PDB file of C-alpha atoms in Angstrom:
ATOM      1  CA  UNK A   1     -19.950  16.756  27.425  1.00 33.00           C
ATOM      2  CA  UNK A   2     -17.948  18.742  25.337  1.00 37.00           C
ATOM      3  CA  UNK A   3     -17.511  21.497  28.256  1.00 40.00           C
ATOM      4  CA  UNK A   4     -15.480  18.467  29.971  1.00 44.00           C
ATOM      5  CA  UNK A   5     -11.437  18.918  29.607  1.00 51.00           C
ATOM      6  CA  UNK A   6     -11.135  15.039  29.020  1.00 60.00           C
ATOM      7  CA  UNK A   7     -13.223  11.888  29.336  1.00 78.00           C
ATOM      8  CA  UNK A   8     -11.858   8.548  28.598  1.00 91.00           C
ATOM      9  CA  UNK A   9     -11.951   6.540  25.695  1.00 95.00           C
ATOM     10  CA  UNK A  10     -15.290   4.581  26.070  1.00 95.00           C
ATOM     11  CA  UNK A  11     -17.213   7.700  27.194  1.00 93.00           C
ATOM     12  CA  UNK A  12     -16.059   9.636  24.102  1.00 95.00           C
ATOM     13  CA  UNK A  13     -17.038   6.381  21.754  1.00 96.00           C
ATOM     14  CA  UNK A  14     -20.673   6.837  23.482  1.00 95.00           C
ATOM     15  CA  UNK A  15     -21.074  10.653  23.003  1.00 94.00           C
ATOM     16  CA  UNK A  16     -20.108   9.836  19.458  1.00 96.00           C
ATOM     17  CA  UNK A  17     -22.727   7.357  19.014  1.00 96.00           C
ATOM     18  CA  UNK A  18     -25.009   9.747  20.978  1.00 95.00           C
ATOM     19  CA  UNK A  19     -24.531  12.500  19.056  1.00 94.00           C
ATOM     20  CA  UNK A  20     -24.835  10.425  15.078  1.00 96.00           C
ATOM     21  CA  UNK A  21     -27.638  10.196  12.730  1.00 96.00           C
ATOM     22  CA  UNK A  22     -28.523   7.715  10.231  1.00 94.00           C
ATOM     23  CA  UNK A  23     -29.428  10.120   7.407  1.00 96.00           C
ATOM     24  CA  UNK A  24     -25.435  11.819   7.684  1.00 96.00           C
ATOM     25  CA  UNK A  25     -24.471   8.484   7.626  1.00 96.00           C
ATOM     26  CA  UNK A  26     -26.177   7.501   4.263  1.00 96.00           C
ATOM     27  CA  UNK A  27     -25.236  10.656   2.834  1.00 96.00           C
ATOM     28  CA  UNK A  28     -21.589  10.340   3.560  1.00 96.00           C
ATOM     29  CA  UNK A  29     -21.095   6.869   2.418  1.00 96.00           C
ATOM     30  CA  UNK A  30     -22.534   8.086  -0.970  1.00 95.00           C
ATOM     31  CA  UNK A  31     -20.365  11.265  -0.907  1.00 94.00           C
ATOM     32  CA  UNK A  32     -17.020   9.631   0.367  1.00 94.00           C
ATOM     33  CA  UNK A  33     -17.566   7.229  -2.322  1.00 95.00           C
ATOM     34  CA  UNK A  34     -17.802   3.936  -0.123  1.00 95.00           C
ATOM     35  CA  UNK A  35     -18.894   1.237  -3.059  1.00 95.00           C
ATOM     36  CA  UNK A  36     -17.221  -1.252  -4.368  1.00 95.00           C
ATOM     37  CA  UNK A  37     -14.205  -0.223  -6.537  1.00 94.00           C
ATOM     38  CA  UNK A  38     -14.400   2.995  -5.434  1.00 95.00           C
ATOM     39  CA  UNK A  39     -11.417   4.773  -3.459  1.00 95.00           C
ATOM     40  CA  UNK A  40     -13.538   4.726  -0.139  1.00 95.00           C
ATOM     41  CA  UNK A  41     -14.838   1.382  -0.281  1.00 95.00           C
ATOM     42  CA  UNK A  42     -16.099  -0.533   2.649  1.00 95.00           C
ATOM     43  CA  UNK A  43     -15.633   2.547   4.631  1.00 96.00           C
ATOM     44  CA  UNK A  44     -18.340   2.704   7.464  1.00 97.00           C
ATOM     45  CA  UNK A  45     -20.004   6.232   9.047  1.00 97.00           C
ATOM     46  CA  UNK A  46     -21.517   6.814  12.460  1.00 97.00           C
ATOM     47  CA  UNK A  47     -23.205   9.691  10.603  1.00 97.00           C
ATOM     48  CA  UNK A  48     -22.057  12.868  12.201  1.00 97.00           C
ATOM     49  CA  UNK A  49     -20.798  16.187  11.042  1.00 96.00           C
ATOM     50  CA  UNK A  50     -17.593  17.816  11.120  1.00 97.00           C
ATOM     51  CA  UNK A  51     -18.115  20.564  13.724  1.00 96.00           C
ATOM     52  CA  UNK A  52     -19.413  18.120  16.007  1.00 96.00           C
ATOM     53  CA  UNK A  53     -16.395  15.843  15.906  1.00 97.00           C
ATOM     54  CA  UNK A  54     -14.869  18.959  16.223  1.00 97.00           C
ATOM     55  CA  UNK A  55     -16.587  20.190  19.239  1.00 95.00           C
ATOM     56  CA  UNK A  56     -14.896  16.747  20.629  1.00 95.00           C
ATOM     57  CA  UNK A  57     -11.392  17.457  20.236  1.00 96.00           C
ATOM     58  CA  UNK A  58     -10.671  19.036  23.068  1.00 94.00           C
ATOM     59  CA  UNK A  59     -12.425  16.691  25.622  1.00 92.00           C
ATOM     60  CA  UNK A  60      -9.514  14.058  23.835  1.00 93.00           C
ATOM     61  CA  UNK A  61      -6.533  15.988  25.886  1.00 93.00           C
ATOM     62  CA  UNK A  62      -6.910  13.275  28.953  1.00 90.00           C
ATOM     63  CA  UNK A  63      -6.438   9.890  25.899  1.00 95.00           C
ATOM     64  CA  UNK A  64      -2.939   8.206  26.731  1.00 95.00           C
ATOM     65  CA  UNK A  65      -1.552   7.527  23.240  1.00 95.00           C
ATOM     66  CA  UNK A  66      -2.730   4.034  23.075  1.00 96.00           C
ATOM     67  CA  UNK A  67      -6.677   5.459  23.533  1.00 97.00           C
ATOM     68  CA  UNK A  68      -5.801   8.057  19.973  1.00 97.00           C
ATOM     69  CA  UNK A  69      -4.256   4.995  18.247  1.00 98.00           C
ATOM     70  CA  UNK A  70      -7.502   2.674  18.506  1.00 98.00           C
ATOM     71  CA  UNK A  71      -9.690   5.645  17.610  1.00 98.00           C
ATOM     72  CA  UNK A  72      -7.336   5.890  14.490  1.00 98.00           C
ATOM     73  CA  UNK A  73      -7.250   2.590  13.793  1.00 98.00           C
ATOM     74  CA  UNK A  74     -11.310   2.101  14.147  1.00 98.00           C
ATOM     75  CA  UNK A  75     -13.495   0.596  11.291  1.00 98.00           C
ATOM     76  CA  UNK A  76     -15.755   3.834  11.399  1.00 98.00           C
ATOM     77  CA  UNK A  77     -14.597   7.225   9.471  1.00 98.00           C
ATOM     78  CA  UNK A  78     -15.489   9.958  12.003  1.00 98.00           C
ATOM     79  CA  UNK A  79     -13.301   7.826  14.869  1.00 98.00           C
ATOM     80  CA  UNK A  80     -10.389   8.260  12.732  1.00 98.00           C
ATOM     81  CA  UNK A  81     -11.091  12.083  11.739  1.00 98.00           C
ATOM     82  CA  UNK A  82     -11.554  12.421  15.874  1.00 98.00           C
ATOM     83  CA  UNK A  83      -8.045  11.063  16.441  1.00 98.00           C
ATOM     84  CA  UNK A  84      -6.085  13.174  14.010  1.00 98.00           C
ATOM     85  CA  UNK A  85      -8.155  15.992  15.198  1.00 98.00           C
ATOM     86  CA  UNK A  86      -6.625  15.458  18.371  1.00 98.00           C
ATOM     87  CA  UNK A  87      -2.922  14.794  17.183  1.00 98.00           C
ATOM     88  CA  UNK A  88      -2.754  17.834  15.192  1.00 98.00           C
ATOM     89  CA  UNK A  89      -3.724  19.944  18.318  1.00 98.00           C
ATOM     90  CA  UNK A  90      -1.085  17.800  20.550  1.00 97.00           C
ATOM     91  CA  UNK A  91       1.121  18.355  17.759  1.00 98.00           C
ATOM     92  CA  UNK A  92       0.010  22.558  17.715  1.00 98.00           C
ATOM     93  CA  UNK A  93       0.652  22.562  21.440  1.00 97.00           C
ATOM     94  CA  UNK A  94       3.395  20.477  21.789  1.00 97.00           C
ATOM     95  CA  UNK A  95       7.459  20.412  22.380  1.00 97.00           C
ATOM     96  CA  UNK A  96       9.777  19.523  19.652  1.00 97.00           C
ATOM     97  CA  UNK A  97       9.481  15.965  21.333  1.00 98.00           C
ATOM     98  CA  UNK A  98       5.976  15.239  21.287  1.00 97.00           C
ATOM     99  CA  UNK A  99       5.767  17.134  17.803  1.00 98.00           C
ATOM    100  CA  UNK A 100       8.723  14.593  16.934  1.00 98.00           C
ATOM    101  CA  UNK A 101       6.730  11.185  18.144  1.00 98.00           C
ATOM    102  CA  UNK A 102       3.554  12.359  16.630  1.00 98.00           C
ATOM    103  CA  UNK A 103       4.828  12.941  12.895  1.00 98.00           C
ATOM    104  CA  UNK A 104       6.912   9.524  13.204  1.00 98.00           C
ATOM    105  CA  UNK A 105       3.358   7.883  14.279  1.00 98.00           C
ATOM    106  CA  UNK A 106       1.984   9.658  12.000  1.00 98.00           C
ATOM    107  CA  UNK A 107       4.149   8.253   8.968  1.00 98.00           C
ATOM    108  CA  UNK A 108       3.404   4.939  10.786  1.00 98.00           C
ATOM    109  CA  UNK A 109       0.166   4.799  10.653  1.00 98.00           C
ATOM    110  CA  UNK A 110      -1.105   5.941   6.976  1.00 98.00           C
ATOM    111  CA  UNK A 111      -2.788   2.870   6.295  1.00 97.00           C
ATOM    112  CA  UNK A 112      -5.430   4.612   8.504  1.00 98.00           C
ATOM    113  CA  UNK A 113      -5.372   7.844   6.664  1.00 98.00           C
ATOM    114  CA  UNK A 114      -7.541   6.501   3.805  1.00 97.00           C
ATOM    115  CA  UNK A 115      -9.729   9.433   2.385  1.00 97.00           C
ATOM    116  CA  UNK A 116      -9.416  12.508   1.272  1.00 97.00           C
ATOM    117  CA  UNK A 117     -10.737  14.436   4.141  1.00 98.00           C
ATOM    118  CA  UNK A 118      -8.545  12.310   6.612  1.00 98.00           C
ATOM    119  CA  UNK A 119      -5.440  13.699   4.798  1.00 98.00           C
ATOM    120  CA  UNK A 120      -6.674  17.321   4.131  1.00 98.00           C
ATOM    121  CA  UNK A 121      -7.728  18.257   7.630  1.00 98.00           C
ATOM    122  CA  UNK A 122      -3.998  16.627   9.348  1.00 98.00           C
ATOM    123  CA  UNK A 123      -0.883  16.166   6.909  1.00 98.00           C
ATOM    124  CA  UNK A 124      -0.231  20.088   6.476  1.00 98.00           C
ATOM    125  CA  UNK A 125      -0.574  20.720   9.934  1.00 98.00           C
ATOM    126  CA  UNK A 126       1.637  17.600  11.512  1.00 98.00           C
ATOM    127  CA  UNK A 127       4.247  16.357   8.071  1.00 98.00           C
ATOM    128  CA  UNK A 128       4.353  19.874   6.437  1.00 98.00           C
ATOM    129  CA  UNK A 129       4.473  21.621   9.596  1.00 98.00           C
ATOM    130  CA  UNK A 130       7.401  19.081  11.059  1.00 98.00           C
ATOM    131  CA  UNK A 131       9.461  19.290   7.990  1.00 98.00           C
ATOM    132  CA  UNK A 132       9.184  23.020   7.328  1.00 97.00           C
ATOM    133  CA  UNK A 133      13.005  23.570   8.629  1.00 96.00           C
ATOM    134  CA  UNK A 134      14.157  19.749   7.881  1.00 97.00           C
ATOM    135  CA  UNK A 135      14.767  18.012   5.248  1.00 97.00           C
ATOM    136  CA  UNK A 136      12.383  16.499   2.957  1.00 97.00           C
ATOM    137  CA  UNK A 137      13.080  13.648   1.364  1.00 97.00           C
ATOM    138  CA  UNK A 138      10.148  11.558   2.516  1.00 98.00           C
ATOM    139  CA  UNK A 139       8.213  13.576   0.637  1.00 98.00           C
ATOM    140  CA  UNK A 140       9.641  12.142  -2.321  1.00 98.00           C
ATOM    141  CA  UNK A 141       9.246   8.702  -0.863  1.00 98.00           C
ATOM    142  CA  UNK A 142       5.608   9.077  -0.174  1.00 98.00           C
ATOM    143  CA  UNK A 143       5.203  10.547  -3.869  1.00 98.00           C
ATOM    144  CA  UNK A 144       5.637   7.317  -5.301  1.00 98.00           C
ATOM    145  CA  UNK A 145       4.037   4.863  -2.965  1.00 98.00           C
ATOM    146  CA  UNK A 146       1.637   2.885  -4.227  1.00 97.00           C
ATOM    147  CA  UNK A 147      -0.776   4.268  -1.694  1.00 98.00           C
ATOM    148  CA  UNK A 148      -3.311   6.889  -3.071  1.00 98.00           C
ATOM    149  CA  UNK A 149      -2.957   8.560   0.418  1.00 98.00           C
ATOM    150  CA  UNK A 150       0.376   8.646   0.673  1.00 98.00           C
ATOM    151  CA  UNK A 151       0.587  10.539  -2.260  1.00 98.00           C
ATOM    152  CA  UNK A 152      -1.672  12.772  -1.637  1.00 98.00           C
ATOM    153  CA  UNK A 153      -0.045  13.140   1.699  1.00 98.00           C
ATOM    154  CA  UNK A 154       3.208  14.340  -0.243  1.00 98.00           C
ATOM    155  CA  UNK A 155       1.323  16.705  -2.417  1.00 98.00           C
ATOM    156  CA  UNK A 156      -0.819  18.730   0.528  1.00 98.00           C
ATOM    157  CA  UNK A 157       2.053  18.725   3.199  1.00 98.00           C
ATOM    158  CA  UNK A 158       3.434  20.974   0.867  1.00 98.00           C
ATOM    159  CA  UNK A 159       0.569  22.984   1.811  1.00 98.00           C
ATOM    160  CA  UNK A 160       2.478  24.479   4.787  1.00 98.00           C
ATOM    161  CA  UNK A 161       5.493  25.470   2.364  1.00 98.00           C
ATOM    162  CA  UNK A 162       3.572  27.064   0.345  1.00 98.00           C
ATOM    163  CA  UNK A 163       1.921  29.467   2.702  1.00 97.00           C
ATOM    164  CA  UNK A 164       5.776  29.793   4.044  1.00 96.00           C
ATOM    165  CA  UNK A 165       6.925  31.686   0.502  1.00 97.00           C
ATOM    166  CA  UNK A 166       8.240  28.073  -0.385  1.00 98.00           C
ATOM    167  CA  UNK A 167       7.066  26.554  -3.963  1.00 98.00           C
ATOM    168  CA  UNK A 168      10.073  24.194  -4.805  1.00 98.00           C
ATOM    169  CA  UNK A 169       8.592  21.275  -3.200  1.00 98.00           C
ATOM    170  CA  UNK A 170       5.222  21.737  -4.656  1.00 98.00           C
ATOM    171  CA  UNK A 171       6.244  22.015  -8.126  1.00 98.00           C
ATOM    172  CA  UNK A 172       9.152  19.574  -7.748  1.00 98.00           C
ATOM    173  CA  UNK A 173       6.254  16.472  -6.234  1.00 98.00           C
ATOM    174  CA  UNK A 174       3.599  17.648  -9.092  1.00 98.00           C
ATOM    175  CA  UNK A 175       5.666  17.448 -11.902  1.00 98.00           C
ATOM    176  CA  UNK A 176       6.605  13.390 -10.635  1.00 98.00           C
ATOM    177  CA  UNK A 177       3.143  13.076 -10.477  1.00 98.00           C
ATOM    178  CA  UNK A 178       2.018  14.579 -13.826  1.00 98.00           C
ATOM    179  CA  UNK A 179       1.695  10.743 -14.748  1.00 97.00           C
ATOM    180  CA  UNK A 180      -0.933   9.414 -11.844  1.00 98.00           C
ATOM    181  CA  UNK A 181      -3.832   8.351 -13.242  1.00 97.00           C
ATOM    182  CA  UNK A 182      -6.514   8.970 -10.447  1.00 97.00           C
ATOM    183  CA  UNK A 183      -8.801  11.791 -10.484  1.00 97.00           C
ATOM    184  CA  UNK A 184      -8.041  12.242  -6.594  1.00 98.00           C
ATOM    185  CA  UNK A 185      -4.059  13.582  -7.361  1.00 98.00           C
ATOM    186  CA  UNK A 186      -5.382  15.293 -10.409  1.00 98.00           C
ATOM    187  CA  UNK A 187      -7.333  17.616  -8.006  1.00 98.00           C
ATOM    188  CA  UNK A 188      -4.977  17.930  -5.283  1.00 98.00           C
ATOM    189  CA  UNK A 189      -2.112  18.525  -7.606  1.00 98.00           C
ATOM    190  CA  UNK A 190      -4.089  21.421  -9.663  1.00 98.00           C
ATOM    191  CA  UNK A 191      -4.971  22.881  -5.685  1.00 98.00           C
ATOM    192  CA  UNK A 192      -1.583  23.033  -4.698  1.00 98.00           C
ATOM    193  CA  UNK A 193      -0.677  24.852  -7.680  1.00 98.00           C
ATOM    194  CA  UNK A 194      -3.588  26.930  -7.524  1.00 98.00           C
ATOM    195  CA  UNK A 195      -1.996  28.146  -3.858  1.00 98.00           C
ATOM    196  CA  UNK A 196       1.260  28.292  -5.534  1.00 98.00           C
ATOM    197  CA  UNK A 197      -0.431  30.414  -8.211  1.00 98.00           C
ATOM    198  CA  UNK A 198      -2.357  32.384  -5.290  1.00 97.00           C
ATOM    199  CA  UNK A 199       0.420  34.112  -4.051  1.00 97.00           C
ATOM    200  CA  UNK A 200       3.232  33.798  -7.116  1.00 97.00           C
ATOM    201  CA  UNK A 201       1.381  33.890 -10.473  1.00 97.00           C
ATOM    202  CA  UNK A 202       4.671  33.567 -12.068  1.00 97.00           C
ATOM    203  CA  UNK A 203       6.305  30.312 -10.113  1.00 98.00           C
ATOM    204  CA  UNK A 204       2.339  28.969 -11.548  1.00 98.00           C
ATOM    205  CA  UNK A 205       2.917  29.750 -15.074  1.00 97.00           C
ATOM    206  CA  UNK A 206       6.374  28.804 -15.369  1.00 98.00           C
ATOM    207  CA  UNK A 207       5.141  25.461 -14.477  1.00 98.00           C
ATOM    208  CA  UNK A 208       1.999  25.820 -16.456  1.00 98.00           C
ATOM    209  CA  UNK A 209       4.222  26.582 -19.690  1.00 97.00           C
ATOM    210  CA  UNK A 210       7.061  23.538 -19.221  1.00 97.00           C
ATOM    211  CA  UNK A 211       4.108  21.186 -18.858  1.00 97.00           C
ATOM    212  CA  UNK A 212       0.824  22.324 -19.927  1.00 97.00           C
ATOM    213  CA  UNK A 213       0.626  19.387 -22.383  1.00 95.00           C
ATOM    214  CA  UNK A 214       1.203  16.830 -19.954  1.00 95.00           C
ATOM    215  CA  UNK A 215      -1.321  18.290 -17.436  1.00 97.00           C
ATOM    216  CA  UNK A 216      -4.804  15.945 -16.709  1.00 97.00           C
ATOM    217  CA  UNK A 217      -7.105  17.958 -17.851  1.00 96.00           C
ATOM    218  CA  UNK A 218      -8.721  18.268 -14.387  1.00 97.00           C
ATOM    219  CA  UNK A 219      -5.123  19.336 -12.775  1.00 98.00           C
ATOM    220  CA  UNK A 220      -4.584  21.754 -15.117  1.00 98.00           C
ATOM    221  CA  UNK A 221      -8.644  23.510 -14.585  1.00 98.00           C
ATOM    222  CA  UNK A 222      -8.114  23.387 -10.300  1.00 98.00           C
ATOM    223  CA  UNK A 223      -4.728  24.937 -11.348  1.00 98.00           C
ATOM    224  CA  UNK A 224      -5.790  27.840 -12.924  1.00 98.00           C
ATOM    225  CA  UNK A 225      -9.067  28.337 -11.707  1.00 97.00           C
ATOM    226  CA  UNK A 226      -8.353  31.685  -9.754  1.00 97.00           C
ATOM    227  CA  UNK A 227      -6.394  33.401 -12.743  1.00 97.00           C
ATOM    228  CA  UNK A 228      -8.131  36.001 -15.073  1.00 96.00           C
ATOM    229  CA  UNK A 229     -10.592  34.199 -17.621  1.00 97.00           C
ATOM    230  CA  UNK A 230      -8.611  35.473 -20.768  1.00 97.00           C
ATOM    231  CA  UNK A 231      -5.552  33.233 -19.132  1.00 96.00           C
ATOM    232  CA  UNK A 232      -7.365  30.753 -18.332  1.00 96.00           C
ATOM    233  CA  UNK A 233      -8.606  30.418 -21.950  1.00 96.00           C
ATOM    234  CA  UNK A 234      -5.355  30.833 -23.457  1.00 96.00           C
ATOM    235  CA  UNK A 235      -3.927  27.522 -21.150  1.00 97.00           C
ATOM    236  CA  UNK A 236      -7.063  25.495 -21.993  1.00 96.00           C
ATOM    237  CA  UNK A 237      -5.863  26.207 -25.583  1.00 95.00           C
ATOM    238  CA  UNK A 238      -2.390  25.401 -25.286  1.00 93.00           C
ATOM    239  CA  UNK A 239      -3.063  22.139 -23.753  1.00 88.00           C
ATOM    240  CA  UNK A 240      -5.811  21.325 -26.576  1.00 80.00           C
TER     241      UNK A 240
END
């Protein structure tokens, strides 16, 4: 099927059933942390892997909007991955007016964007990649929703800036969120840094010295994970 350009929306839903397992499934809902009280819970898997939603994208290009919109707003997790798969490549491939109407449903739509992978895999590549020459201030919005997502949206847009030469907006969204409590922003703050670190070790440890003692621990270990182990020691130290 996947040779196909497009297939509609039901026939895509059935290779996608076709092509699950059972024993992904269960694995999944253990590793995307689906139990109760946990930040994926009630989530629901079909129980396939990544590179075979992947190896579906393309066979999406013939889905009027409406058909990516009810696989992004289905119960099950790989549905959702499937449909910002295929806006990011609309996005890629795109004019500035579809790249326009796809980061303004997008920003409509996070409710849908609920795990960690679901962010990762779209908001550098459709908000960071929009707002690389605009302005940015819903980045600052989305920094303090009450959403989990939508702040981790903020942080790994700035993914894209980063990999640009531009750290302002990274450091400027971590530092607001040097007070969130869940483990989730702890990592993807410390990454972020990390690629700040990655490619200006100084821009990291300027940041790393003004607030090394308000750092969660966890932030502060993905944030300096990749410099030399005497360093490395010497931060662990200053924030003990």
């Amino acid at each position: 099927m996947c040779e196909s350009p497009s297939v509609n929306l039901a026939a895509l839903r059935a290779e996608l059933r076709l092509r699950a397992k059972p024993e992904h499934a269960a694995v999944a809902l253990r590793f995307f942390k689906t139990g109760p009280g946990q930040y994926g819970e009630g989530d629901e898997f079909l129980g396939l892997k990544v590179p075979q939603i992947r190896a579906l994208v393309r066979s999406c290009d013939g889905l009027v909007e409406a058909d990516v919109l009810a696989l992004l707003h289905s119960a099950l997790h790989e549905e959702r991955l499937l449909a910002l798969f295929c806006l990011v490549r609309r996005f890629e491939r795109g004019d500035q007016k579809t790249r326009a109407s796809i980061f303004s449903v997008y920003l409509k739509n996070t409710r849908w964007i609920n795990n960690w992978d679901l962010v990762d895999t779209s908001a550098p590549h459709i908000v960071g990649a929009w707002l690389l020459d605009k302005d940015r201030s819903v980045l600052r919005r989305l920094a303090k929703s009450r959403s989990l997502w939508e702040r981790r949206i903020a942080v790994l847009a700035t993914q894209t800036f980063i990999r640009g030469g531009q750290f302002d907006d990274t450091v400027e969204i971590v530092r607001s969120l040097l007070g969130d409590t869940h483990d989730l922003m702890h990592k993807a703050c410390g990454w972020m840094l990390r690629e700040v670190g990655n490619r200006d070790v100084k821009t990291l440890e300027g940041f790393l010295a003004a607030h090394v003692a308000q750092m969660p621990r966890t932030m502060l270990r993905y944030a300096i994970e990749k410099l030399p182990e005497k360093r490395r020691k010497a931060w662990l130290a200053a924030r003990s």
